[in-house]
Short mmCIF file of C-alpha atoms in Angstrom, two decimals:
data_model
loop_
_atom_site.label_atom_id
_atom_site.label_comp_id
_atom_site.label_asym_id
_atom_site.label_seq_id
_atom_site.Cartn_x
_atom_site.Cartn_y
_atom_site.Cartn_z
CA MET A 14 -61.32 46.60 3.34
CA GLU A 15 -57.62 46.00 4.14
CA ARG A 16 -57.95 42.37 3.05
CA VAL A 17 -59.39 43.52 -0.26
CA LEU A 18 -56.49 45.92 -0.80
CA ALA A 19 -53.98 43.19 0.04
CA ASP A 20 -55.54 40.91 -2.55
CA THR A 21 -55.36 43.49 -5.32
CA PRO A 22 -52.82 42.93 -8.16
CA VAL A 23 -50.92 46.11 -7.19
CA ALA A 24 -50.33 44.95 -3.61
CA SER A 25 -49.33 41.46 -4.77
CA GLU A 26 -46.84 42.91 -7.23
CA SER A 27 -45.34 45.17 -4.52
CA GLY A 28 -44.89 42.17 -2.23
CA LYS A 29 -43.07 40.22 -4.92
CA GLU A 30 -40.75 43.15 -5.55
CA ALA A 31 -40.00 43.47 -1.84
CA ARG A 32 -39.20 39.77 -1.54
CA ALA A 33 -36.98 39.94 -4.62
CA SER A 34 -35.12 42.92 -3.17
CA ARG A 35 -34.55 41.08 0.12
CA ARG A 36 -33.23 38.04 -1.74
CA ALA A 37 -30.91 40.24 -3.79
CA LEU A 38 -29.57 41.93 -0.65
CA ALA A 39 -29.10 38.54 1.02
CA GLY A 40 -27.16 37.34 -2.02
CA LEU A 41 -24.85 40.34 -1.80
CA GLY A 42 -24.11 39.68 1.87
CA PRO A 43 -21.12 37.33 1.36
CA TYR A 44 -19.51 39.78 -1.05
CA ALA A 45 -19.57 42.47 1.63
CA TYR A 46 -16.94 40.49 3.54
CA LEU A 47 -14.62 40.84 0.55
CA LEU A 48 -14.83 44.63 0.46
CA PRO A 49 -11.97 45.26 2.98
CA VAL A 50 -9.64 42.92 1.09
CA LEU A 51 -10.63 44.40 -2.28
CA ALA A 52 -10.07 47.89 -0.90
CA ILE A 53 -6.59 46.99 0.34
CA LEU A 54 -5.70 45.32 -2.97
CA GLY A 55 -7.05 48.26 -4.91
CA VAL A 56 -5.09 50.86 -2.92
CA PHE A 57 -1.81 49.02 -2.45
CA VAL A 58 -1.62 46.73 -5.53
CA TYR A 59 -3.79 47.69 -8.48
CA TRP A 60 -3.57 51.48 -8.19
CA PRO A 61 0.27 51.40 -8.03
CA LEU A 62 0.24 49.11 -11.08
CA VAL A 63 -1.86 51.62 -13.00
CA GLN A 64 0.41 54.48 -11.90
CA THR A 65 3.50 52.48 -12.92
CA ALA A 66 2.05 51.85 -16.37
CA ILE A 67 1.33 55.58 -16.73
CA LEU A 68 4.81 56.59 -15.54
CA SER A 69 6.37 54.25 -18.09
CA LEU A 70 5.18 56.67 -20.80
CA TYR A 71 6.97 59.64 -19.24
CA GLU A 72 10.51 60.83 -18.65
CA TRP A 73 10.93 61.85 -15.01
CA ASN A 74 13.82 61.99 -12.55
CA ARG A 75 11.72 61.83 -9.34
CA VAL A 76 13.00 65.28 -8.36
CA SER A 77 11.65 67.70 -10.94
CA PRO A 78 7.91 68.41 -10.65
CA ALA A 79 7.60 68.34 -14.45
CA LYS A 80 7.11 65.06 -16.32
CA THR A 81 7.76 64.85 -20.06
CA TYR A 82 5.47 62.60 -22.08
CA ILE A 83 7.56 60.47 -24.49
CA GLY A 84 5.15 57.66 -25.36
CA GLY A 85 6.79 54.30 -25.99
CA ARG A 86 10.37 55.55 -26.18
CA ASN A 87 11.21 54.01 -22.82
CA TYR A 88 10.15 50.59 -24.10
CA ALA A 89 12.08 51.02 -27.36
CA GLU A 90 15.22 51.99 -25.45
CA LEU A 91 14.70 49.18 -22.96
CA PHE A 92 14.46 46.40 -25.56
CA GLY A 93 17.51 47.76 -27.35
CA SER A 94 19.57 48.03 -24.19
CA ARG A 95 22.51 45.71 -23.53
CA ASP A 96 21.86 45.92 -19.77
CA PHE A 97 18.28 44.68 -20.26
CA ARG A 98 19.35 41.74 -22.42
CA LEU A 99 22.06 40.84 -19.93
CA ALA A 100 19.60 41.11 -17.04
CA VAL A 101 17.16 38.79 -18.85
CA TRP A 102 19.91 36.24 -19.49
CA ASN A 103 21.08 36.41 -15.86
CA THR A 104 17.49 36.06 -14.64
CA LEU A 105 17.08 32.86 -16.67
CA GLN A 106 20.30 31.53 -15.14
CA TYR A 107 19.08 32.41 -11.66
CA MET A 108 15.81 30.59 -12.39
CA PHE A 109 17.67 27.46 -13.45
CA TRP A 110 20.02 27.28 -10.47
CA ILE A 111 17.41 28.27 -7.89
CA LEU A 112 14.98 25.77 -9.38
CA LEU A 113 17.64 23.12 -8.87
CA GLY A 114 18.34 24.24 -5.31
CA LYS A 115 14.73 24.80 -4.24
CA GLY A 116 13.15 22.01 -6.26
CA ALA A 117 15.34 18.95 -6.74
CA LEU A 118 17.46 19.06 -3.58
CA PRO A 119 14.54 19.54 -1.12
CA LEU A 120 12.74 16.63 -2.78
CA ILE A 121 15.70 14.31 -2.24
CA ALA A 122 16.20 15.60 1.32
CA ALA A 123 12.52 15.13 2.24
CA TRP A 124 12.48 11.59 0.87
CA ALA A 125 15.71 10.76 2.71
CA VAL A 126 14.35 12.11 6.01
CA THR A 127 11.19 10.00 5.71
CA GLU A 128 13.40 6.93 5.31
CA ILE A 129 15.21 7.67 8.60
CA THR A 130 13.85 6.13 11.77
CA GLY A 131 14.74 6.82 15.36
CA PRO A 132 15.18 9.98 17.44
CA TRP A 133 17.29 11.76 14.81
CA HIS A 134 14.30 12.04 12.51
CA ARG A 135 13.01 15.26 14.10
CA VAL A 136 16.49 16.70 14.47
CA TYR A 137 17.10 16.44 10.73
CA ARG A 138 13.75 18.05 10.00
CA GLY A 139 14.53 21.00 12.24
CA VAL A 140 18.04 21.50 10.91
CA LEU A 141 16.94 21.43 7.27
CA PHE A 142 14.16 23.94 7.96
CA VAL A 143 16.47 26.48 9.67
CA PRO A 144 17.34 28.46 6.48
CA ALA A 145 13.68 29.45 6.11
CA VAL A 146 13.72 31.45 9.38
CA VAL A 147 16.97 33.27 8.65
CA SER A 148 16.60 36.75 7.17
CA ALA A 149 17.96 37.41 3.69
CA ALA A 150 20.49 39.93 5.04
CA VAL A 151 21.86 37.50 7.60
CA ALA A 152 21.99 34.75 4.99
CA SER A 153 23.95 37.04 2.66
CA LEU A 154 26.51 37.86 5.37
CA LEU A 155 26.83 34.18 6.22
CA TRP A 156 27.49 33.27 2.61
CA LEU A 157 29.93 36.16 2.26
CA TRP A 158 32.04 34.34 4.84
CA ILE A 159 31.52 30.98 3.11
CA LEU A 160 32.40 32.33 -0.36
CA ASN A 161 35.39 34.39 0.75
CA PRO A 162 38.21 33.38 -1.64
CA ILE A 163 40.81 33.83 1.12
CA GLY A 164 40.06 31.73 4.17
CA GLY A 165 36.47 31.01 3.15
CA VAL A 166 34.81 27.74 4.10
CA LEU A 167 34.04 26.62 0.55
CA ASN A 168 37.49 27.26 -0.88
CA GLY A 169 39.01 25.70 2.23
CA LEU A 170 37.09 22.49 1.57
CA LEU A 171 38.14 22.53 -2.09
CA GLN A 172 41.79 22.90 -1.10
CA VAL A 173 41.51 19.69 0.93
CA PHE A 174 40.90 17.89 -2.38
CA GLY A 175 43.64 19.83 -4.16
CA ILE A 176 41.24 22.15 -6.02
CA GLN A 177 41.90 25.87 -6.29
CA GLY A 178 38.61 27.62 -5.67
CA PRO A 179 37.62 30.57 -7.88
CA MET A 180 36.85 34.15 -6.88
CA TRP A 181 33.17 33.37 -6.42
CA LEU A 182 31.85 36.93 -6.23
CA SER A 183 34.39 38.55 -8.58
CA ASP A 184 34.46 36.03 -11.42
CA PRO A 185 31.76 36.69 -14.08
CA HIS A 186 31.59 32.95 -14.78
CA TRP A 187 30.78 32.02 -11.16
CA VAL A 188 28.99 34.99 -9.62
CA VAL A 189 25.51 33.93 -10.78
CA VAL A 190 26.03 30.42 -9.43
CA ALA A 191 27.29 31.80 -6.11
CA LEU A 192 24.36 34.19 -5.64
CA SER A 193 21.92 31.48 -6.73
CA ALA A 194 23.30 29.29 -3.95
CA VAL A 195 22.45 32.02 -1.43
CA GLY A 196 18.88 32.38 -2.70
CA ALA A 197 18.33 28.64 -3.01
CA TRP A 198 19.69 28.00 0.49
CA LYS A 199 17.36 30.66 1.90
CA GLY A 200 14.29 29.09 0.24
CA PHE A 201 15.33 25.47 0.81
CA GLY A 202 13.41 25.07 4.09
CA LEU A 203 9.94 25.92 2.77
CA SER A 204 10.26 23.60 -0.22
CA PHE A 205 11.58 20.89 2.09
CA ILE A 206 8.52 21.19 4.36
CA LEU A 207 6.15 21.02 1.38
CA TYR A 208 7.82 17.89 0.06
CA LEU A 209 7.97 16.36 3.54
CA ALA A 210 4.23 16.88 3.99
CA GLY A 211 3.65 15.25 0.62
CA CYS A 212 5.84 12.25 1.49
CA VAL A 213 4.05 11.74 4.82
CA ASN A 214 0.64 11.75 3.11
CA ILE A 215 1.56 9.06 0.58
CA PRO A 216 -0.55 5.95 1.35
CA GLN A 217 1.71 3.34 2.93
CA GLU A 218 -0.28 0.58 1.26
CA TYR A 219 1.41 1.41 -2.04
CA VAL A 220 4.86 1.31 -0.46
CA GLU A 221 4.21 -1.96 1.35
CA ALA A 222 2.81 -3.58 -1.77
CA ALA A 223 5.92 -2.53 -3.72
CA ARG A 224 8.19 -3.94 -1.02
CA VAL A 225 6.30 -7.24 -1.09
CA ASP A 226 6.92 -7.36 -4.85
CA GLY A 227 10.65 -6.93 -4.22
CA ALA A 228 11.06 -3.25 -5.08
CA GLY A 229 14.03 -1.44 -3.56
CA ARG A 230 14.12 2.06 -2.11
CA TRP A 231 15.17 3.68 -5.35
CA GLN A 232 12.45 1.87 -7.32
CA ILE A 233 9.85 2.90 -4.74
CA PHE A 234 10.98 6.52 -4.99
CA TRP A 235 11.06 6.53 -8.80
CA ARG A 236 7.85 4.59 -9.40
CA ILE A 237 5.67 5.62 -6.42
CA THR A 238 6.92 8.55 -4.36
CA TRP A 239 7.84 10.97 -7.11
CA PRO A 240 4.74 10.38 -9.30
CA LEU A 241 2.46 10.91 -6.28
CA LEU A 242 4.40 14.09 -5.41
CA MET A 243 3.99 15.51 -8.91
CA PRO A 244 1.39 18.18 -7.92
CA THR A 245 3.76 19.37 -5.18
CA THR A 246 6.67 19.25 -7.60
CA VAL A 247 4.85 21.36 -10.17
CA PHE A 248 3.86 23.90 -7.52
CA VAL A 249 7.37 24.15 -6.05
CA ALA A 250 9.02 24.33 -9.47
CA LEU A 251 6.82 27.07 -10.86
CA THR A 252 6.76 29.18 -7.69
CA SER A 253 10.55 28.84 -7.43
CA ALA A 254 10.91 30.06 -11.01
CA LEU A 255 8.62 33.01 -10.33
CA GLU A 256 10.37 33.92 -7.07
CA ALA A 257 13.90 33.52 -8.44
CA VAL A 258 14.18 37.17 -9.46
CA GLN A 259 13.33 38.25 -5.91
CA ASP A 260 15.29 35.63 -3.99
CA VAL A 261 18.63 37.04 -5.12
CA PHE A 262 17.89 40.77 -4.88
CA VAL A 263 19.23 41.15 -1.33
CA PRO A 264 22.34 39.00 -2.02
CA ILE A 265 23.06 41.07 -5.15
CA GLN A 266 22.59 44.30 -3.22
CA MET A 267 24.79 43.25 -0.31
CA LEU A 268 27.46 41.17 -2.03
CA THR A 269 28.06 42.38 -5.60
CA GLN A 270 25.93 45.49 -6.38
CA GLY A 271 25.34 43.97 -9.81
CA GLY A 272 29.03 43.46 -10.61
CA PRO A 273 31.42 42.56 -11.89
CA ASN A 274 30.49 44.58 -15.02
CA GLN A 275 26.76 43.88 -14.59
CA ALA A 276 27.43 40.12 -14.60
CA SER A 277 25.13 39.49 -11.62
CA THR A 278 22.34 41.98 -12.39
CA ASN A 279 18.85 40.57 -12.78
CA LEU A 280 15.57 42.23 -13.76
CA VAL A 281 14.56 43.30 -10.26
CA TYR A 282 17.97 44.76 -9.51
CA LEU A 283 17.90 46.53 -12.90
CA ILE A 284 14.62 48.18 -11.88
CA TRP A 285 16.20 49.32 -8.61
CA GLU A 286 19.25 50.70 -10.41
CA GLN A 287 17.19 52.66 -12.93
CA GLY A 288 14.75 54.06 -10.39
CA PHE A 289 16.87 54.74 -7.31
CA GLN A 290 20.45 54.96 -8.56
CA PHE A 291 20.12 56.63 -11.97
CA PHE A 292 16.78 58.38 -11.18
CA ARG A 293 15.19 57.22 -14.45
CA THR A 294 11.71 56.63 -13.11
CA GLY A 295 10.10 56.21 -16.53
CA MET A 296 12.61 53.56 -17.59
CA ALA A 297 12.26 51.76 -14.27
CA SER A 298 8.47 51.80 -14.65
CA ALA A 299 8.72 50.42 -18.19
CA THR A 300 10.94 47.59 -16.95
CA SER A 301 8.48 46.91 -14.13
CA VAL A 302 5.60 46.67 -16.61
CA VAL A 303 7.51 44.19 -18.76
CA VAL A 304 8.38 42.08 -15.71
CA PHE A 305 4.76 42.21 -14.52
CA VAL A 306 3.45 41.01 -17.89
CA VAL A 307 5.97 38.14 -17.95
CA PHE A 308 5.07 37.15 -14.39
CA LEU A 309 1.36 37.33 -15.20
CA VAL A 310 1.80 34.98 -18.16
CA LEU A 311 3.85 32.56 -16.05
CA ALA A 312 1.28 32.69 -13.22
CA VAL A 313 -1.62 31.93 -15.56
CA TRP A 314 0.39 29.10 -17.09
CA GLN A 315 1.20 27.82 -13.60
CA ILE A 316 -2.47 27.76 -12.60
CA ARG A 317 -3.44 25.91 -15.77
CA VAL A 318 -0.63 23.38 -15.42
CA ILE A 319 -1.48 22.63 -11.79
CA ASP A 320 -5.20 22.44 -12.55
CA ARG A 321 -4.60 20.07 -15.46
CA ARG A 322 -2.31 17.91 -13.36
CA LEU A 323 -4.82 17.70 -10.52
CA ARG A 324 -7.58 16.76 -12.95
CA GLU A 325 -5.40 13.96 -14.31
CA GLU A 326 -4.88 12.69 -10.78
#
């Protein structure tokens, strides 16, 4: 009797449904491991982003319990503000100088270190990586001593060659360059290690074949090393551009406070000023939303550029 019931269409259909349910649950198993990470991202990343976007539509001083809804007035005031335009221009300058310091110079240094043989090879690698382990506050204090116009190391070296050094942190024409040097020096070590790993992984057969054909070191670098390091170069360049606004926040805070006359303010420091110095939470949130959208566009572009480059390789 039981065998007859098992062979009925109803029992067969129930068995298929049970097997399908088990397969569906087994397919969901790997996603269960992502739940803790998704929960953390949701609580500490995406929910604050949503709240920031909502706050950007209000006028609030972070003290009063009442929030006044003003719609897009914060954005209209932001785009018409001189401080915002100046912060955007300074941010672009920071991106350029930090890209030079964290992109081009580490590439040359990594290639030069790979060309060195002997016991000093590891010493140079360690010394060039040191800035990466120094905190941003310590780096800022160190560069405050270096950039001191009276008795500072940099101006002292310039005086040896008969050059009168400027007031690095007080001159509007030089303050962005000076603070960019601090941020680029702090991030130099990581870019150097990335380039060094790329140089080590270049097949030596290509280099040896070029040497047999009579190519010099510069020709090998220009024709072989740099083209093979292009994926690393694209990654370092784009991440350096994205991180430029954050690399100089601590130096700005500790060395110039945005001066002189807002000449060193960038977008991140502008957000801090609006939110924690002037207590304009809505304006700070609107600026944060604009910066987030710009960063999102740059990140998507970065992913597409790197993916396209890797496909070409």
